[in-house]
């Protein structure tokens, strides 16, 4: 039997998934779970989630919501394994070992850490600095070779590769150096026209559970212009709309609108309405699947238990190997 290559990825439980998460990472998860020669493990990384302000009372629900969203999107427990990170504390143990070989100064230079410091100046905790080490442990504990992520995670992945190399140098070949798996069209712009679609701004995203009316209202707020000019904007609200048009209605449709922009002009109201309908049609089956799983909590429980049983065998084996190599036993 040939050994399957392992895939690992994870998402923080910070409310419902939105189109940015979906096209940025989840699409990659789905593509890889269909490959026969890959063994996929996907996590809710709840230990990472608590490095930003959060509510412990609602946290369990956020985790369950993400499990439902994952399954609704098409994560198939017959093809991949689903885990909740904190249920496997071995990740934390490996993170500690790895932390002892990595310099603090380099962690302080990471773009995500610097952004978070600005975003939450009153919440700069040690966990935030440690975040990439835990992420490296998540990946390396499964000896994963492929990691489907959005572009913003590339520095973290580079760090993971570096940690793997350092460990292998000090203690002997143990970990493979994982590669990122980027999906095409993985960048979804914010509806505000500034930056990428993200959870931090209420007006920025369309969630996977939004109904038609909500989608219409959100698209209505996208800033536009007179509808014509001699150059199609490459950023801002128009670009956000055209990117969504391409994602949901096809490249051809985008080209038609671009042509209109340069000639007769675009009427944004009909464009937005049509786009809203396309997005909703896309989300409808996802929402139906979500409703099904929501009605079957026992099924969810079994899926998670199965995933964790499978993962446990792997993490225990890796930890034992690491402890031996580091001289603990
Ligand atoms: N940092 C990732 C994000 O914010 C989440 C994450 C944690 C992750 N551990 C991981 C992603 C391991 C891939 C692999 O999106």
mmCIF file of C-alpha atoms and ligand atoms in Angstrom:
data_model
loop_
_atom_site.group_PDB
_atom_site.id
_atom_site.type_symbol
_atom_site.label_atom_id
_atom_site.label_comp_id
_atom_site.label_asym_id
_atom_site.label_seq_id
_atom_site.Cartn_x
_atom_site.Cartn_y
_atom_site.Cartn_z
ATOM 1 C CA UNK A 1 0.000 0.000 0.000
ATOM 2 C CA UNK A 2 1.370 3.437 -0.847
ATOM 3 C CA UNK A 3 1.498 5.907 1.981
ATOM 4 C CA UNK A 4 -0.969 8.748 1.615
ATOM 5 C CA UNK A 5 0.383 12.267 1.909
ATOM 6 C CA UNK A 6 -1.172 14.179 4.743
ATOM 7 C CA UNK A 7 -3.095 17.450 4.561
ATOM 8 C CA UNK A 8 -3.843 19.671 7.536
ATOM 9 C CA UNK A 9 -5.614 22.971 7.926
ATOM 10 C CA UNK A 10 -7.674 24.869 10.453
ATOM 11 C CA UNK A 11 -9.985 27.819 10.941
ATOM 12 C CA UNK A 12 -10.534 29.939 14.028
ATOM 13 C CA UNK A 13 -14.076 29.933 15.433
ATOM 14 C CA UNK A 14 -14.937 33.597 15.072
ATOM 15 C CA UNK A 15 -18.538 33.492 13.940
ATOM 16 C CA UNK A 16 -19.910 32.175 10.682
ATOM 17 C CA UNK A 17 -17.770 31.565 7.658
ATOM 18 C CA UNK A 18 -18.036 34.193 4.951
ATOM 19 C CA UNK A 19 -17.335 34.185 1.229
ATOM 20 C CA UNK A 20 -13.728 35.204 1.892
ATOM 21 C CA UNK A 21 -13.122 32.122 4.062
ATOM 22 C CA UNK A 22 -14.963 29.959 1.597
ATOM 23 C CA UNK A 23 -13.008 30.914 -1.514
ATOM 24 C CA UNK A 24 -9.784 31.580 0.367
ATOM 25 C CA UNK A 25 -9.399 28.280 2.165
ATOM 26 C CA UNK A 26 -12.451 26.020 2.353
ATOM 27 C CA UNK A 27 -12.562 25.457 -1.415
ATOM 28 C CA UNK A 28 -9.029 24.147 -1.083
ATOM 29 C CA UNK A 29 -10.085 21.809 1.732
ATOM 30 C CA UNK A 30 -12.832 20.426 -0.495
ATOM 31 C CA UNK A 31 -10.608 19.940 -3.488
ATOM 32 C CA UNK A 32 -7.979 18.053 -1.506
ATOM 33 C CA UNK A 33 -10.411 15.749 0.293
ATOM 34 C CA UNK A 34 -11.406 14.400 -3.133
ATOM 35 C CA UNK A 35 -7.866 13.287 -3.924
ATOM 36 C CA UNK A 36 -7.494 9.576 -3.309
ATOM 37 C CA UNK A 37 -3.821 9.731 -2.386
ATOM 38 C CA UNK A 38 -4.275 12.374 0.328
ATOM 39 C CA UNK A 39 -5.282 11.995 3.959
ATOM 40 C CA UNK A 40 -6.976 15.195 5.169
ATOM 41 C CA UNK A 41 -7.391 16.438 8.717
ATOM 42 C CA UNK A 42 -9.290 19.686 9.243
ATOM 43 C CA UNK A 43 -9.513 21.468 12.569
ATOM 44 C CA UNK A 44 -11.455 24.078 14.419
ATOM 45 C CA UNK A 45 -8.498 25.870 15.991
ATOM 46 C CA UNK A 46 -10.209 27.038 19.152
ATOM 47 C CA UNK A 47 -6.917 27.455 21.031
ATOM 48 C CA UNK A 48 -5.901 30.071 18.491
ATOM 49 C CA UNK A 49 -9.259 31.799 18.769
ATOM 50 C CA UNK A 50 -8.695 32.888 22.363
ATOM 51 C CA UNK A 51 -5.661 35.026 21.535
ATOM 52 C CA UNK A 52 -8.104 37.777 20.512
ATOM 53 C CA UNK A 53 -10.872 39.143 22.742
ATOM 54 C CA UNK A 54 -13.694 36.577 22.945
ATOM 55 C CA UNK A 55 -16.655 35.585 25.066
ATOM 56 C CA UNK A 56 -16.251 32.280 26.960
ATOM 57 C CA UNK A 57 -20.036 32.024 27.369
ATOM 58 C CA UNK A 58 -20.728 32.007 23.633
ATOM 59 C CA UNK A 59 -17.512 30.290 22.594
ATOM 60 C CA UNK A 60 -18.875 26.726 22.588
ATOM 61 C CA UNK A 61 -21.612 27.866 20.224
ATOM 62 C CA UNK A 62 -19.093 29.519 17.917
ATOM 63 C CA UNK A 63 -17.214 26.235 17.758
ATOM 64 C CA UNK A 64 -20.387 24.269 16.964
ATOM 65 C CA UNK A 65 -21.364 26.854 14.366
ATOM 66 C CA UNK A 66 -18.062 26.359 12.620
ATOM 67 C CA UNK A 67 -18.450 22.576 12.647
ATOM 68 C CA UNK A 68 -21.859 23.054 11.011
ATOM 69 C CA UNK A 69 -20.457 25.514 8.488
ATOM 70 C CA UNK A 70 -17.635 23.136 7.586
ATOM 71 C CA UNK A 71 -20.051 20.277 6.995
ATOM 72 C CA UNK A 72 -22.507 22.522 5.178
ATOM 73 C CA UNK A 73 -19.793 23.583 2.731
ATOM 74 C CA UNK A 74 -19.228 19.969 1.814
ATOM 75 C CA UNK A 75 -16.546 18.747 4.158
ATOM 76 C CA UNK A 76 -17.278 15.070 4.024
ATOM 77 C CA UNK A 77 -16.525 12.929 7.077
ATOM 78 C CA UNK A 78 -16.163 9.942 4.752
ATOM 79 C CA UNK A 79 -13.312 11.669 2.960
ATOM 80 C CA UNK A 80 -11.635 13.752 5.682
ATOM 81 C CA UNK A 81 -11.245 13.906 9.440
ATOM 82 C CA UNK A 82 -12.661 16.700 11.511
ATOM 83 C CA UNK A 83 -11.185 17.672 14.881
ATOM 84 C CA UNK A 84 -11.456 20.339 17.547
ATOM 85 C CA UNK A 85 -7.934 21.454 18.384
ATOM 86 C CA UNK A 86 -8.353 21.827 22.155
ATOM 87 C CA UNK A 87 -9.585 18.228 22.414
ATOM 88 C CA UNK A 88 -6.081 17.138 21.446
ATOM 89 C CA UNK A 89 -3.805 18.914 23.963
ATOM 90 C CA UNK A 90 -0.828 17.136 22.367
ATOM 91 C CA UNK A 91 -0.728 20.093 19.952
ATOM 92 C CA UNK A 92 0.141 22.304 22.929
ATOM 93 C CA UNK A 93 2.807 19.977 24.166
ATOM 94 C CA UNK A 94 4.548 19.892 20.810
ATOM 95 C CA UNK A 95 4.209 23.678 20.552
ATOM 96 C CA UNK A 96 6.155 24.025 23.781
ATOM 97 C CA UNK A 97 8.984 21.819 22.523
ATOM 98 C CA UNK A 98 9.135 23.762 19.263
ATOM 99 C CA UNK A 99 9.093 27.077 21.100
ATOM 100 C CA UNK A 100 12.404 26.204 22.700
ATOM 101 C CA UNK A 101 14.225 26.216 19.365
ATOM 102 C CA UNK A 102 12.763 29.385 17.842
ATOM 103 C CA UNK A 103 13.932 32.968 18.484
ATOM 104 C CA UNK A 104 11.497 35.490 19.986
ATOM 105 C CA UNK A 105 12.905 38.279 17.825
ATOM 106 C CA UNK A 106 11.708 36.581 14.651
ATOM 107 C CA UNK A 107 8.209 36.090 16.027
ATOM 108 C CA UNK A 108 8.016 39.798 16.776
ATOM 109 C CA UNK A 109 8.707 40.572 13.111
ATOM 110 C CA UNK A 110 5.764 38.624 11.698
ATOM 111 C CA UNK A 111 3.243 40.803 9.817
ATOM 112 C CA UNK A 112 0.211 39.165 11.450
ATOM 113 C CA UNK A 113 1.592 39.835 14.930
ATOM 114 C CA UNK A 114 2.280 43.463 14.076
ATOM 115 C CA UNK A 115 -1.230 43.862 12.632
ATOM 116 C CA UNK A 116 -2.826 42.312 15.702
ATOM 117 C CA UNK A 117 -0.878 44.648 17.968
ATOM 118 C CA UNK A 118 -2.462 47.586 16.160
ATOM 119 C CA UNK A 119 -5.887 45.948 15.985
ATOM 120 C CA UNK A 120 -6.089 45.036 19.689
ATOM 121 C CA UNK A 121 -3.617 47.311 21.532
ATOM 122 C CA UNK A 122 -5.117 46.368 24.898
ATOM 123 C CA UNK A 123 -4.862 42.650 24.279
ATOM 124 C CA UNK A 124 -1.268 41.958 23.332
ATOM 125 C CA UNK A 125 -0.854 38.697 25.165
ATOM 126 C CA UNK A 126 1.908 36.117 25.033
ATOM 127 C CA UNK A 127 -0.434 33.746 23.191
ATOM 128 C CA UNK A 128 -0.506 36.181 20.294
ATOM 129 C CA UNK A 129 3.265 36.029 19.965
ATOM 130 C CA UNK A 130 3.180 32.253 20.374
ATOM 131 C CA UNK A 131 0.398 31.871 17.793
ATOM 132 C CA UNK A 132 2.645 30.817 14.862
ATOM 133 C CA UNK A 133 4.462 28.263 17.009
ATOM 134 C CA UNK A 134 1.169 26.611 17.909
ATOM 135 C CA UNK A 135 0.198 26.717 14.250
ATOM 136 C CA UNK A 136 3.485 25.049 13.318
ATOM 137 C CA UNK A 137 2.779 22.382 15.949
ATOM 138 C CA UNK A 138 -0.739 21.828 14.513
ATOM 139 C CA UNK A 139 0.766 21.062 11.152
ATOM 140 C CA UNK A 140 3.935 19.247 12.155
ATOM 141 C CA UNK A 141 2.313 16.946 14.702
ATOM 142 C CA UNK A 142 0.571 15.289 11.733
ATOM 143 C CA UNK A 143 3.689 15.508 9.560
ATOM 144 C CA UNK A 144 1.413 17.218 7.070
ATOM 145 C CA UNK A 145 2.888 18.005 3.659
ATOM 146 C CA UNK A 146 0.123 20.152 2.237
ATOM 147 C CA UNK A 147 -1.728 23.026 3.917
ATOM 148 C CA UNK A 148 -4.699 24.688 2.165
ATOM 149 C CA UNK A 149 -4.735 28.314 3.364
ATOM 150 C CA UNK A 150 -5.443 31.842 2.230
ATOM 151 C CA UNK A 151 -2.563 34.013 1.023
ATOM 152 C CA UNK A 152 -2.375 35.903 4.319
ATOM 153 C CA UNK A 153 -1.117 32.732 6.014
ATOM 154 C CA UNK A 154 1.978 32.344 3.862
ATOM 155 C CA UNK A 155 4.369 33.936 6.402
ATOM 156 C CA UNK A 156 3.094 31.490 9.031
ATOM 157 C CA UNK A 157 3.695 28.613 6.692
ATOM 158 C CA UNK A 158 7.182 29.808 5.926
ATOM 159 C CA UNK A 159 7.844 29.872 9.665
ATOM 160 C CA UNK A 160 6.494 26.324 9.976
ATOM 161 C CA UNK A 161 8.946 25.169 7.322
ATOM 162 C CA UNK A 162 11.747 26.912 9.124
ATOM 163 C CA UNK A 163 10.833 25.310 12.452
ATOM 164 C CA UNK A 164 10.726 21.902 10.755
ATOM 165 C CA UNK A 165 14.175 22.482 9.261
ATOM 166 C CA UNK A 166 15.611 23.657 12.566
ATOM 167 C CA UNK A 167 14.196 20.687 14.445
ATOM 168 C CA UNK A 168 15.500 18.264 11.834
ATOM 169 C CA UNK A 169 18.951 19.857 12.043
ATOM 170 C CA UNK A 170 19.170 19.709 15.815
ATOM 171 C CA UNK A 171 17.540 16.359 16.485
ATOM 172 C CA UNK A 172 17.568 14.377 13.241
ATOM 173 C CA UNK A 173 15.104 14.143 10.362
ATOM 174 C CA UNK A 174 11.612 14.131 11.822
ATOM 175 C CA UNK A 175 9.294 16.522 9.987
ATOM 176 C CA UNK A 176 8.596 17.139 6.309
ATOM 177 C CA UNK A 177 8.528 20.789 5.187
ATOM 178 C CA UNK A 178 4.884 21.509 4.398
ATOM 179 C CA UNK A 179 3.749 23.358 1.272
ATOM 180 C CA UNK A 180 0.884 25.830 1.054
ATOM 181 C CA UNK A 181 -1.990 24.945 -1.236
ATOM 182 C CA UNK A 182 -3.528 28.128 -2.608
ATOM 183 C CA UNK A 183 -6.833 27.996 -4.481
ATOM 184 C CA UNK A 184 -7.285 30.178 -7.534
ATOM 185 C CA UNK A 185 -9.533 33.175 -7.022
ATOM 186 C CA UNK A 186 -8.688 32.897 -3.372
ATOM 187 C CA UNK A 187 -8.725 36.641 -2.746
ATOM 188 C CA UNK A 188 -12.188 38.027 -2.083
ATOM 189 C CA UNK A 189 -12.220 41.806 -1.613
ATOM 190 C CA UNK A 190 -14.143 43.538 1.150
ATOM 191 C CA UNK A 191 -17.555 44.990 0.273
ATOM 192 C CA UNK A 192 -16.268 48.288 1.615
ATOM 193 C CA UNK A 193 -13.798 48.336 -1.272
ATOM 194 C CA UNK A 194 -10.851 48.400 1.105
ATOM 195 C CA UNK A 195 -8.730 45.334 1.742
ATOM 196 C CA UNK A 196 -9.972 41.760 1.859
ATOM 197 C CA UNK A 197 -13.325 40.446 3.036
ATOM 198 C CA UNK A 198 -13.017 39.992 6.788
ATOM 199 C CA UNK A 199 -14.936 39.470 9.974
ATOM 200 C CA UNK A 200 -13.574 42.565 11.684
ATOM 201 C CA UNK A 201 -15.882 44.929 9.792
ATOM 202 C CA UNK A 202 -19.647 44.314 9.788
ATOM 203 C CA UNK A 203 -19.993 45.910 6.334
ATOM 204 C CA UNK A 204 -17.190 43.897 4.813
ATOM 205 C CA UNK A 205 -18.576 40.419 4.317
ATOM 206 C CA UNK A 206 -21.380 38.182 3.109
ATOM 207 C CA UNK A 207 -21.805 35.268 5.466
ATOM 208 C CA UNK A 208 -22.634 31.758 4.248
ATOM 209 C CA UNK A 209 -25.904 31.879 6.154
ATOM 210 C CA UNK A 210 -27.154 35.221 4.801
ATOM 211 C CA UNK A 211 -30.575 35.187 3.142
ATOM 212 C CA UNK A 212 -31.393 36.953 -0.115
ATOM 213 C CA UNK A 213 -32.642 40.066 1.578
ATOM 214 C CA UNK A 214 -29.518 40.435 3.695
ATOM 215 C CA UNK A 215 -27.272 39.900 0.687
ATOM 216 C CA UNK A 216 -29.189 42.577 -1.229
ATOM 217 C CA UNK A 217 -28.873 45.012 1.643
ATOM 218 C CA UNK A 218 -25.148 44.380 1.969
ATOM 219 C CA UNK A 219 -24.530 44.776 -1.759
ATOM 220 C CA UNK A 220 -26.597 47.960 -1.774
ATOM 221 C CA UNK A 221 -24.001 49.533 0.506
ATOM 222 C CA UNK A 222 -21.027 48.801 -1.763
ATOM 223 C CA UNK A 223 -19.674 52.194 -2.834
ATOM 224 C CA UNK A 224 -19.908 52.794 -6.585
ATOM 225 C CA UNK A 225 -19.465 55.653 -9.068
ATOM 226 C CA UNK A 226 -21.275 57.032 -12.099
ATOM 227 C CA UNK A 227 -20.862 53.702 -13.848
ATOM 228 C CA UNK A 228 -18.531 54.685 -16.619
ATOM 229 C CA UNK A 229 -15.072 56.003 -17.242
ATOM 230 C CA UNK A 230 -12.092 55.383 -19.454
ATOM 231 C CA UNK A 231 -10.467 52.855 -17.153
ATOM 232 C CA UNK A 232 -12.062 50.018 -15.166
ATOM 233 C CA UNK A 233 -11.119 50.492 -11.483
ATOM 234 C CA UNK A 234 -8.698 47.885 -10.128
ATOM 235 C CA UNK A 235 -9.625 48.595 -6.533
ATOM 236 C CA UNK A 236 -12.474 49.947 -4.420
ATOM 237 C CA UNK A 237 -16.160 49.060 -4.527
ATOM 238 C CA UNK A 238 -16.428 48.578 -8.306
ATOM 239 C CA UNK A 239 -13.561 46.121 -8.278
ATOM 240 C CA UNK A 240 -15.196 44.261 -5.361
ATOM 241 C CA UNK A 241 -18.452 43.968 -7.313
ATOM 242 C CA UNK A 242 -16.722 42.830 -10.492
ATOM 243 C CA UNK A 243 -14.704 40.251 -8.574
ATOM 244 C CA UNK A 244 -17.914 38.814 -7.134
ATOM 245 C CA UNK A 245 -19.535 38.905 -10.575
ATOM 246 C CA UNK A 246 -16.645 36.837 -11.907
ATOM 247 C CA UNK A 247 -16.768 34.370 -8.999
ATOM 248 C CA UNK A 248 -20.513 33.769 -9.161
ATOM 249 C CA UNK A 249 -21.535 34.618 -12.717
ATOM 250 C CA UNK A 250 -18.396 33.812 -14.681
ATOM 251 C CA UNK A 251 -15.529 35.586 -16.372
ATOM 252 C CA UNK A 252 -17.578 36.356 -19.463
ATOM 253 C CA UNK A 253 -20.128 38.296 -17.474
ATOM 254 C CA UNK A 254 -17.366 40.334 -15.875
ATOM 255 C CA UNK A 255 -15.968 41.165 -19.285
ATOM 256 C CA UNK A 256 -19.402 42.283 -20.460
ATOM 257 C CA UNK A 257 -19.723 44.613 -17.506
ATOM 258 C CA UNK A 258 -16.218 45.944 -18.030
ATOM 259 C CA UNK A 259 -17.104 46.706 -21.641
ATOM 260 C CA UNK A 260 -20.234 48.504 -20.461
ATOM 261 C CA UNK A 261 -18.171 50.524 -18.035
ATOM 262 C CA UNK A 262 -15.996 51.763 -20.866
ATOM 263 C CA UNK A 263 -18.919 52.487 -23.228
ATOM 264 C CA UNK A 264 -22.611 52.857 -22.321
ATOM 265 C CA UNK A 265 -22.046 52.674 -18.571
ATOM 266 C CA UNK A 266 -23.109 50.185 -15.880
ATOM 267 C CA UNK A 267 -26.387 50.500 -14.028
ATOM 268 C CA UNK A 268 -25.422 49.306 -10.568
ATOM 269 C CA UNK A 269 -28.886 48.637 -9.191
ATOM 270 C CA UNK A 270 -29.737 45.820 -11.635
ATOM 271 C CA UNK A 271 -26.168 44.495 -11.406
ATOM 272 C CA UNK A 272 -26.387 44.300 -7.631
ATOM 273 C CA UNK A 273 -29.795 42.623 -7.719
ATOM 274 C CA UNK A 274 -28.724 40.036 -10.237
ATOM 275 C CA UNK A 275 -25.499 39.369 -8.342
ATOM 276 C CA UNK A 276 -27.393 38.993 -5.051
ATOM 277 C CA UNK A 277 -29.623 36.362 -6.653
ATOM 278 C CA UNK A 278 -26.627 34.426 -8.002
ATOM 279 C CA UNK A 279 -24.856 34.491 -4.656
ATOM 280 C CA UNK A 280 -27.997 33.360 -2.861
ATOM 281 C CA UNK A 281 -28.571 30.526 -5.351
ATOM 282 C CA UNK A 282 -25.032 29.393 -4.677
ATOM 283 C CA UNK A 283 -25.524 29.495 -0.905
ATOM 284 C CA UNK A 284 -28.960 27.848 -0.847
ATOM 285 C CA UNK A 285 -27.798 24.206 -0.968
ATOM 286 C CA UNK A 286 -25.092 25.019 1.597
ATOM 287 C CA UNK A 287 -27.738 26.434 3.919
ATOM 288 C CA UNK A 288 -29.992 23.410 3.379
ATOM 289 C CA UNK A 289 -27.188 21.037 4.297
ATOM 290 C CA UNK A 290 -26.440 23.119 7.358
ATOM 291 C CA UNK A 291 -30.075 22.875 8.471
ATOM 292 C CA UNK A 292 -29.926 19.104 8.081
ATOM 293 C CA UNK A 293 -26.877 18.733 10.302
ATOM 294 C CA UNK A 294 -28.290 21.176 12.809
ATOM 295 C CA UNK A 295 -31.211 18.806 13.277
ATOM 296 C CA UNK A 296 -28.858 15.870 13.901
ATOM 297 C CA UNK A 297 -26.548 16.786 16.799
ATOM 298 C CA UNK A 298 -25.819 13.126 17.533
ATOM 299 C CA UNK A 299 -24.390 12.755 14.050
ATOM 300 C CA UNK A 300 -22.119 15.760 14.620
ATOM 301 C CA UNK A 301 -20.905 14.275 17.875
ATOM 302 C CA UNK A 302 -20.001 11.019 16.147
ATOM 303 C CA UNK A 303 -18.195 12.795 13.338
ATOM 304 C CA UNK A 304 -16.022 14.707 15.801
ATOM 305 C CA UNK A 305 -15.367 11.633 17.945
ATOM 306 C CA UNK A 306 -14.307 9.622 14.932
ATOM 307 C CA UNK A 307 -12.027 12.376 13.711
ATOM 308 C CA UNK A 308 -10.404 12.730 17.099
ATOM 309 C CA UNK A 309 -9.896 9.012 17.576
ATOM 310 C CA UNK A 310 -8.068 8.909 14.276
ATOM 311 C CA UNK A 311 -5.991 11.998 15.100
ATOM 312 C CA UNK A 312 -5.072 10.741 18.563
ATOM 313 C CA UNK A 313 -3.159 7.767 17.171
ATOM 314 C CA UNK A 314 -1.050 10.085 15.038
ATOM 315 C CA UNK A 315 -0.319 12.792 17.616
ATOM 316 C CA UNK A 316 0.717 10.300 20.288
ATOM 317 C CA UNK A 317 3.135 8.641 17.914
ATOM 318 C CA UNK A 318 4.732 11.927 16.820
ATOM 319 C CA UNK A 319 5.074 13.173 20.390
ATOM 320 C CA UNK A 320 6.800 10.005 21.496
ATOM 321 C CA UNK A 321 9.251 10.320 18.634
ATOM 322 C CA UNK A 322 9.909 13.989 19.459
ATOM 323 C CA UNK A 323 10.437 13.286 23.162
ATOM 324 C CA UNK A 324 12.874 10.515 22.415
ATOM 325 C CA UNK A 325 14.802 12.674 19.981
ATOM 326 C CA UNK A 326 14.923 15.596 22.403
ATOM 327 C CA UNK A 327 16.262 13.401 25.155
ATOM 328 C CA UNK A 328 13.247 13.167 27.449
ATOM 329 C CA UNK A 329 13.103 9.403 27.446
HETATM 330 N N1 LIG B 1 -3.718 30.941 11.428
HETATM 331 C C1 LIG B 1 -4.763 30.331 10.665
HETATM 332 C C2 LIG B 1 -5.752 31.447 10.232
HETATM 333 O O1 LIG B 1 -5.902 32.421 10.913
HETATM 334 C C3 LIG B 1 -5.490 29.279 11.437
HETATM 335 C C4 LIG B 1 -4.634 28.102 11.729
HETATM 336 C C5 LIG B 1 -4.199 27.678 12.949
HETATM 337 C C6 LIG B 1 -4.133 27.172 10.784
HETATM 338 N N2 LIG B 1 -3.477 26.548 12.833
HETATM 339 C C7 LIG B 1 -3.403 26.204 11.538
HETATM 340 C C8 LIG B 1 -4.222 27.077 9.396
HETATM 341 C C9 LIG B 1 -2.756 25.155 10.892
HETATM 342 C C10 LIG B 1 -3.558 26.029 8.785
HETATM 343 C C11 LIG B 1 -2.830 25.065 9.516
HETATM 344 O O2 LIG B 1 -6.389 31.276 9.222
#
